[in-house]
Amino acid sequence: KDIAAIIDPGSDLHLVRSSCFVRLGAPPVRPETTKFNGVGVTNRSTLGRFTTNVEIDALTFTLNIDVVPDHFTGHDLILGGELSNLAEIRIRRHQAKLSKLEEIEIKTDIKSEDDNWAQVLCIDVDNNENEKMKKEVSLEHVLHLDIRHQAKC
C-alpha cells in the first residue's frame, strides 16, 4: 500500500501512526516498547514494533517500525536515521532520491569517492602540539597493529 512518509535523519526510530498501521493490515507486532522524546514532548512510549519490507523508489529495505498513537505525530510514517545506513539520500526541492548502498558500503559504514570525506571523519592530533599531548591519545582499542601504527604517525 502507498503511504506518504517523511525522512527524519535525526530520529533513532521509524514511526508509524496507529491508524496507518491498521490501514496496512495490522501486521503482527512484537510487544517491544521504546521510550522516546521528541520536539516539545518527553517520556513518550511506542506501542509495539513490527518488521516489514518498505519499498521506496523501487528499492526494498527491511525495517523495524514502531507503532505510536495518532496524536504523537501528524505524519503517517517517519523514516529515521537508520535509513541513511542503508541508502544514500539526496534531497532536492523537497524531494528525496534514494540509492541503495552496496553490501560492502553497509559493512564498512564509510565509503566515498570524495577525498574530502575522509578528512571530515578524521580526527588527529595536530603535529604542532607538544609530544606529551600526542602520547595522551590512546590507540589501544585499535586491534590491527598496522592501522594503529599508521594512526600514530
JSON list of C-alpha atoms in Angstrom, two decimals:
[
{"chain": "A", "resi": 1, "resn": "LYS", "atom": "CA", "xyz": [0.00, 0.00, 0.00]},
{"chain": "A", "resi": 2, "resn": "ASP", "atom": "CA", "xyz": [1.18, 3.51, -0.74]},
{"chain": "A", "resi": 3, "resn": "ILE", "atom": "CA", "xyz": [1.89, 5.69, 2.27]},
{"chain": "A", "resi": 4, "resn": "ALA", "atom": "CA", "xyz": [3.14, 9.27, 2.43]},
{"chain": "A", "resi": 5, "resn": "ALA", "atom": "CA", "xyz": [6.29, 9.30, 4.56]},
{"chain": "A", "resi": 6, "resn": "ILE", "atom": "CA", "xyz": [8.85, 11.81, 5.70]},
{"chain": "A", "resi": 7, "resn": "ILE", "atom": "CA", "xyz": [12.54, 11.13, 6.27]},
{"chain": "A", "resi": 8, "resn": "ASP", "atom": "CA", "xyz": [13.89, 12.37, 9.59]},
{"chain": "A", "resi": 9, "resn": "PRO", "atom": "CA", "xyz": [17.61, 11.56, 9.73]},
{"chain": "A", "resi": 10, "resn": "GLY", "atom": "CA", "xyz": [17.71, 12.79, 13.34]},
{"chain": "A", "resi": 11, "resn": "SER", "atom": "CA", "xyz": [15.22, 10.20, 14.54]},
{"chain": "A", "resi": 12, "resn": "ASP", "atom": "CA", "xyz": [16.51, 6.98, 16.09]},
{"chain": "A", "resi": 13, "resn": "LEU", "atom": "CA", "xyz": [13.22, 5.25, 15.30]},
{"chain": "A", "resi": 14, "resn": "HIS", "atom": "CA", "xyz": [10.97, 4.56, 12.33]},
{"chain": "A", "resi": 15, "resn": "LEU", "atom": "CA", "xyz": [7.46, 5.51, 13.50]},
{"chain": "A", "resi": 16, "resn": "VAL", "atom": "CA", "xyz": [4.03, 4.75, 12.08]},
{"chain": "A", "resi": 17, "resn": "ARG", "atom": "CA", "xyz": [0.73, 6.17, 13.32]},
{"chain": "A", "resi": 18, "resn": "SER", "atom": "CA", "xyz": [-1.61, 3.51, 14.69]},
{"chain": "A", "resi": 19, "resn": "SER", "atom": "CA", "xyz": [-4.35, 4.39, 12.16]},
{"chain": "A", "resi": 20, "resn": "CYS", "atom": "CA", "xyz": [-1.88, 3.93, 9.31]},
{"chain": "A", "resi": 21, "resn": "PHE", "atom": "CA", "xyz": [-0.74, 0.66, 10.88]},
{"chain": "A", "resi": 22, "resn": "VAL", "atom": "CA", "xyz": [-4.36, -0.56, 10.73]},
{"chain": "A", "resi": 23, "resn": "ARG", "atom": "CA", "xyz": [-4.63, 0.51, 7.05]},
{"chain": "A", "resi": 24, "resn": "LEU", "atom": "CA", "xyz": [-1.53, -1.63, 6.39]},
{"chain": "A", "resi": 25, "resn": "GLY", "atom": "CA", "xyz": [-3.46, -4.66, 7.61]},
{"chain": "A", "resi": 26, "resn": "ALA", "atom": "CA", "xyz": [-2.07, -4.62, 11.16]},
{"chain": "A", "resi": 27, "resn": "PRO", "atom": "CA", "xyz": [0.93, -6.90, 10.68]},
{"chain": "A", "resi": 28, "resn": "PRO", "atom": "CA", "xyz": [1.99, -8.94, 13.74]},
{"chain": "A", "resi": 29, "resn": "VAL", "atom": "CA", "xyz": [3.50, -6.69, 16.41]},
{"chain": "A", "resi": 30, "resn": "ARG", "atom": "CA", "xyz": [6.16, -7.66, 18.92]},
{"chain": "A", "resi": 31, "resn": "PRO", "atom": "CA", "xyz": [5.43, -6.33, 22.42]},
{"chain": "A", "resi": 32, "resn": "GLU", "atom": "CA", "xyz": [8.60, -4.23, 22.41]},
{"chain": "A", "resi": 33, "resn": "THR", "atom": "CA", "xyz": [8.08, -0.71, 23.65]},
{"chain": "A", "resi": 34, "resn": "THR", "atom": "CA", "xyz": [10.61, 2.08, 23.47]},
{"chain": "A", "resi": 35, "resn": "LYS", "atom": "CA", "xyz": [10.56, 5.30, 25.45]},
{"chain": "A", "resi": 36, "resn": "PHE", "atom": "CA", "xyz": [11.50, 8.37, 23.41]},
{"chain": "A", "resi": 37, "resn": "ASN", "atom": "CA", "xyz": [11.48, 12.15, 23.39]},
{"chain": "A", "resi": 38, "resn": "GLY", "atom": "CA", "xyz": [10.52, 14.37, 20.50]},
{"chain": "A", "resi": 39, "resn": "VAL", "atom": "CA", "xyz": [10.09, 18.01, 19.67]},
{"chain": "A", "resi": 40, "resn": "GLY", "atom": "CA", "xyz": [8.18, 19.52, 22.56]},
{"chain": "A", "resi": 41, "resn": "VAL", "atom": "CA", "xyz": [7.33, 16.16, 24.13]},
{"chain": "A", "resi": 42, "resn": "THR", "atom": "CA", "xyz": [9.12, 13.93, 26.61]},
{"chain": "A", "resi": 43, "resn": "ASN", "atom": "CA", "xyz": [8.72, 10.48, 28.04]},
{"chain": "A", "resi": 44, "resn": "ARG", "atom": "CA", "xyz": [6.60, 9.04, 25.22]},
{"chain": "A", "resi": 45, "resn": "SER", "atom": "CA", "xyz": [6.41, 5.31, 24.60]},
{"chain": "A", "resi": 46, "resn": "THR", "atom": "CA", "xyz": [5.79, 3.25, 21.48]},
{"chain": "A", "resi": 47, "resn": "LEU", "atom": "CA", "xyz": [3.00, 0.66, 21.42]},
{"chain": "A", "resi": 48, "resn": "GLY", "atom": "CA", "xyz": [5.00, -2.14, 19.80]},
{"chain": "A", "resi": 49, "resn": "ARG", "atom": "CA", "xyz": [7.29, -2.99, 16.90]},
{"chain": "A", "resi": 50, "resn": "PHE", "atom": "CA", "xyz": [6.98, -4.92, 13.67]},
{"chain": "A", "resi": 51, "resn": "THR", "atom": "CA", "xyz": [9.38, -5.78, 10.87]},
{"chain": "A", "resi": 52, "resn": "THR", "atom": "CA", "xyz": [8.38, -5.22, 7.27]},
{"chain": "A", "resi": 53, "resn": "ASN", "atom": "CA", "xyz": [9.77, -4.54, 3.84]},
{"chain": "A", "resi": 54, "resn": "VAL", "atom": "CA", "xyz": [9.43, -0.92, 2.79]},
{"chain": "A", "resi": 55, "resn": "GLU", "atom": "CA", "xyz": [9.71, -0.03, -0.90]},
{"chain": "A", "resi": 56, "resn": "ILE", "atom": "CA", "xyz": [10.96, 3.42, -1.85]},
{"chain": "A", "resi": 57, "resn": "ASP", "atom": "CA", "xyz": [11.79, 4.35, -5.45]},
{"chain": "A", "resi": 58, "resn": "ALA", "atom": "CA", "xyz": [11.71, 0.64, -6.41]},
{"chain": "A", "resi": 59, "resn": "LEU", "atom": "CA", "xyz": [14.27, -0.14, -3.67]},
{"chain": "A", "resi": 60, "resn": "THR", "atom": "CA", "xyz": [13.33, -2.50, -0.84]},
{"chain": "A", "resi": 61, "resn": "PHE", "atom": "CA", "xyz": [14.51, -2.09, 2.75]},
{"chain": "A", "resi": 62, "resn": "THR", "atom": "CA", "xyz": [13.73, -4.35, 5.71]},
{"chain": "A", "resi": 63, "resn": "LEU", "atom": "CA", "xyz": [12.96, -2.08, 8.66]},
{"chain": "A", "resi": 64, "resn": "ASN", "atom": "CA", "xyz": [11.78, -2.37, 12.25]},
{"chain": "A", "resi": 65, "resn": "ILE", "atom": "CA", "xyz": [8.93, 0.09, 12.62]},
{"chain": "A", "resi": 66, "resn": "ASP", "atom": "CA", "xyz": [7.47, 1.26, 15.92]},
{"chain": "A", "resi": 67, "resn": "VAL", "atom": "CA", "xyz": [3.74, 1.96, 16.26]},
{"chain": "A", "resi": 68, "resn": "VAL", "atom": "CA", "xyz": [2.68, 5.15, 18.06]},
{"chain": "A", "resi": 69, "resn": "PRO", "atom": "CA", "xyz": [-0.72, 6.68, 18.89]},
{"chain": "A", "resi": 70, "resn": "ASP", "atom": "CA", "xyz": [-2.02, 9.02, 16.18]},
{"chain": "A", "resi": 71, "resn": "HIS", "atom": "CA", "xyz": [-1.72, 12.12, 18.36]},
{"chain": "A", "resi": 72, "resn": "PHE", "atom": "CA", "xyz": [2.07, 11.63, 18.72]},
{"chain": "A", "resi": 73, "resn": "THR", "atom": "CA", "xyz": [2.74, 12.72, 15.14]},
{"chain": "A", "resi": 74, "resn": "GLY", "atom": "CA", "xyz": [0.99, 14.37, 12.23]},
{"chain": "A", "resi": 75, "resn": "HIS", "atom": "CA", "xyz": [2.75, 12.11, 9.71]},
{"chain": "A", "resi": 76, "resn": "ASP", "atom": "CA", "xyz": [1.64, 8.60, 8.78]},
{"chain": "A", "resi": 77, "resn": "LEU", "atom": "CA", "xyz": [5.20, 7.29, 8.60]},
{"chain": "A", "resi": 78, "resn": "ILE", "atom": "CA", "xyz": [8.50, 8.76, 9.78]},
{"chain": "A", "resi": 79, "resn": "LEU", "atom": "CA", "xyz": [11.59, 7.03, 8.45]},
{"chain": "A", "resi": 80, "resn": "GLY", "atom": "CA", "xyz": [14.50, 7.54, 10.83]},
{"chain": "A", "resi": 81, "resn": "GLY", "atom": "CA", "xyz": [18.24, 7.84, 10.52]},
{"chain": "A", "resi": 82, "resn": "GLU", "atom": "CA", "xyz": [18.86, 4.10, 10.11]},
{"chain": "A", "resi": 83, "resn": "LEU", "atom": "CA", "xyz": [17.77, 4.53, 6.51]},
{"chain": "A", "resi": 84, "resn": "SER", "atom": "CA", "xyz": [20.93, 6.56, 5.85]},
{"chain": "A", "resi": 85, "resn": "ASN", "atom": "CA", "xyz": [22.96, 3.47, 6.82]},
{"chain": "A", "resi": 86, "resn": "LEU", "atom": "CA", "xyz": [21.22, 1.54, 4.05]},
{"chain": "A", "resi": 87, "resn": "ALA", "atom": "CA", "xyz": [20.91, 4.15, 1.31]},
{"chain": "A", "resi": 88, "resn": "GLU", "atom": "CA", "xyz": [22.38, 7.38, 0.07]},
{"chain": "A", "resi": 89, "resn": "ILE", "atom": "CA", "xyz": [19.71, 10.03, 0.42]},
{"chain": "A", "resi": 90, "resn": "ARG", "atom": "CA", "xyz": [19.77, 13.15, -1.74]},
{"chain": "A", "resi": 91, "resn": "ILE", "atom": "CA", "xyz": [17.24, 15.87, -1.11]},
{"chain": "A", "resi": 92, "resn": "ARG", "atom": "CA", "xyz": [16.46, 18.48, -3.74]},
{"chain": "A", "resi": 93, "resn": "ARG", "atom": "CA", "xyz": [13.44, 20.75, -3.96]},
{"chain": "A", "resi": 94, "resn": "HIS", "atom": "CA", "xyz": [11.78, 18.97, -1.03]},
{"chain": "A", "resi": 95, "resn": "GLN", "atom": "CA", "xyz": [12.03, 15.60, -2.79]},
{"chain": "A", "resi": 96, "resn": "ALA", "atom": "CA", "xyz": [14.26, 12.73, -1.64]},
{"chain": "A", "resi": 97, "resn": "LYS", "atom": "CA", "xyz": [16.05, 10.41, -4.06]},
{"chain": "A", "resi": 98, "resn": "LEU", "atom": "CA", "xyz": [17.48, 7.19, -2.66]},
{"chain": "A", "resi": 99, "resn": "SER", "atom": "CA", "xyz": [20.27, 4.98, -3.97]},
{"chain": "A", "resi": 100, "resn": "LYS", "atom": "CA", "xyz": [20.79, 1.69, -2.17]},
{"chain": "A", "resi": 101, "resn": "LEU", "atom": "CA", "xyz": [24.26, 1.16, -0.76]},
{"chain": "A", "resi": 102, "resn": "GLU", "atom": "CA", "xyz": [26.19, -1.94, -1.77]},
{"chain": "A", "resi": 103, "resn": "GLU", "atom": "CA", "xyz": [26.78, -4.57, 0.93]},
{"chain": "A", "resi": 104, "resn": "ILE", "atom": "CA", "xyz": [30.44, -3.59, 1.22]},
{"chain": "A", "resi": 105, "resn": "GLU", "atom": "CA", "xyz": [29.44, 0.02, 1.88]},
{"chain": "A", "resi": 106, "resn": "ILE", "atom": "CA", "xyz": [26.95, -1.01, 4.55]},
{"chain": "A", "resi": 107, "resn": "LYS", "atom": "CA", "xyz": [29.54, -3.20, 6.29]},
{"chain": "A", "resi": 108, "resn": "THR", "atom": "CA", "xyz": [32.30, -0.60, 6.29]},
{"chain": "A", "resi": 109, "resn": "ASP", "atom": "CA", "xyz": [29.77, 2.14, 7.00]},
{"chain": "A", "resi": 110, "resn": "ILE", "atom": "CA", "xyz": [32.01, 4.68, 5.24]},
{"chain": "A", "resi": 111, "resn": "LYS", "atom": "CA", "xyz": [32.89, 4.75, 1.59]},
{"chain": "A", "resi": 112, "resn": "SER", "atom": "CA", "xyz": [33.19, 7.77, -0.59]},
{"chain": "A", "resi": 113, "resn": "GLU", "atom": "CA", "xyz": [34.84, 8.79, -3.80]},
{"chain": "A", "resi": 114, "resn": "ASP", "atom": "CA", "xyz": [35.28, 12.26, -2.34]},
{"chain": "A", "resi": 115, "resn": "ASP", "atom": "CA", "xyz": [38.76, 12.65, -0.80]},
{"chain": "A", "resi": 116, "resn": "ASN", "atom": "CA", "xyz": [37.48, 15.40, 1.49]},
{"chain": "A", "resi": 117, "resn": "TRP", "atom": "CA", "xyz": [35.05, 12.97, 3.14]},
{"chain": "A", "resi": 118, "resn": "ALA", "atom": "CA", "xyz": [37.85, 11.15, 4.94]},
{"chain": "A", "resi": 119, "resn": "GLN", "atom": "CA", "xyz": [39.10, 14.48, 6.26]},
{"chain": "A", "resi": 120, "resn": "VAL", "atom": "CA", "xyz": [35.75, 15.27, 7.79]},
{"chain": "A", "resi": 121, "resn": "LEU", "atom": "CA", "xyz": [35.76, 11.95, 9.62]},
{"chain": "A", "resi": 122, "resn": "CYS", "atom": "CA", "xyz": [39.47, 12.07, 10.52]},
{"chain": "A", "resi": 123, "resn": "ILE", "atom": "CA", "xyz": [40.39, 13.46, 13.92]},
{"chain": "A", "resi": 124, "resn": "ASP", "atom": "CA", "xyz": [44.08, 13.55, 14.65]},
{"chain": "A", "resi": 125, "resn": "VAL", "atom": "CA", "xyz": [46.49, 15.28, 16.95]},
{"chain": "A", "resi": 126, "resn": "ASP", "atom": "CA", "xyz": [47.93, 18.48, 15.50]},
{"chain": "A", "resi": 127, "resn": "ASN", "atom": "CA", "xyz": [51.58, 17.94, 14.52]},
{"chain": "A", "resi": 128, "resn": "ASN", "atom": "CA", "xyz": [52.42, 21.31, 16.08]},
{"chain": "A", "resi": 129, "resn": "GLU", "atom": "CA", "xyz": [51.26, 20.16, 19.52]},
{"chain": "A", "resi": 130, "resn": "ASN", "atom": "CA", "xyz": [53.83, 19.02, 22.03]},
{"chain": "A", "resi": 131, "resn": "GLU", "atom": "CA", "xyz": [54.93, 15.40, 22.32]},
{"chain": "A", "resi": 132, "resn": "LYS", "atom": "CA", "xyz": [53.17, 14.97, 25.66]},
{"chain": "A", "resi": 133, "resn": "MET", "atom": "CA", "xyz": [49.80, 15.69, 24.05]},
{"chain": "A", "resi": 134, "resn": "LYS", "atom": "CA", "xyz": [50.47, 13.14, 21.30]},
{"chain": "A", "resi": 135, "resn": "LYS", "atom": "CA", "xyz": [51.22, 10.46, 23.89]},
{"chain": "A", "resi": 136, "resn": "GLU", "atom": "CA", "xyz": [47.92, 11.14, 25.68]},
{"chain": "A", "resi": 137, "resn": "VAL", "atom": "CA", "xyz": [45.93, 9.92, 22.68]},
{"chain": "A", "resi": 138, "resn": "SER", "atom": "CA", "xyz": [45.36, 6.21, 23.26]},
{"chain": "A", "resi": 139, "resn": "LEU", "atom": "CA", "xyz": [45.02, 3.87, 20.31]},
{"chain": "A", "resi": 140, "resn": "GLU", "atom": "CA", "xyz": [44.85, 0.67, 22.36]},
{"chain": "A", "resi": 141, "resn": "HIS", "atom": "CA", "xyz": [41.32, 0.00, 21.11]},
{"chain": "A", "resi": 142, "resn": "VAL", "atom": "CA", "xyz": [42.65, -0.35, 17.52]},
{"chain": "A", "resi": 143, "resn": "LEU", "atom": "CA", "xyz": [43.25, -4.09, 17.18]},
{"chain": "A", "resi": 144, "resn": "HIS", "atom": "CA", "xyz": [45.04, -4.13, 13.82]},
{"chain": "A", "resi": 145, "resn": "LEU", "atom": "CA", "xyz": [48.67, -3.20, 14.56]},
{"chain": "A", "resi": 146, "resn": "ASP", "atom": "CA", "xyz": [49.42, -1.73, 11.11]},
{"chain": "A", "resi": 147, "resn": "ILE", "atom": "CA", "xyz": [46.45, 0.60, 11.36]},
{"chain": "A", "resi": 148, "resn": "ARG", "atom": "CA", "xyz": [47.41, 1.55, 14.94]},
{"chain": "A", "resi": 149, "resn": "HIS", "atom": "CA", "xyz": [50.94, 2.41, 13.76]},
{"chain": "A", "resi": 150, "resn": "GLN", "atom": "CA", "xyz": [49.66, 4.47, 10.81]},
{"chain": "A", "resi": 151, "resn": "ALA", "atom": "CA", "xyz": [47.31, 6.39, 13.08]},
{"chain": "A", "resi": 152, "resn": "LYS", "atom": "CA", "xyz": [50.18, 7.27, 15.43]},
{"chain": "A", "resi": 153, "resn": "CYS", "atom": "CA", "xyz": [52.30, 8.74, 12.63]}
]
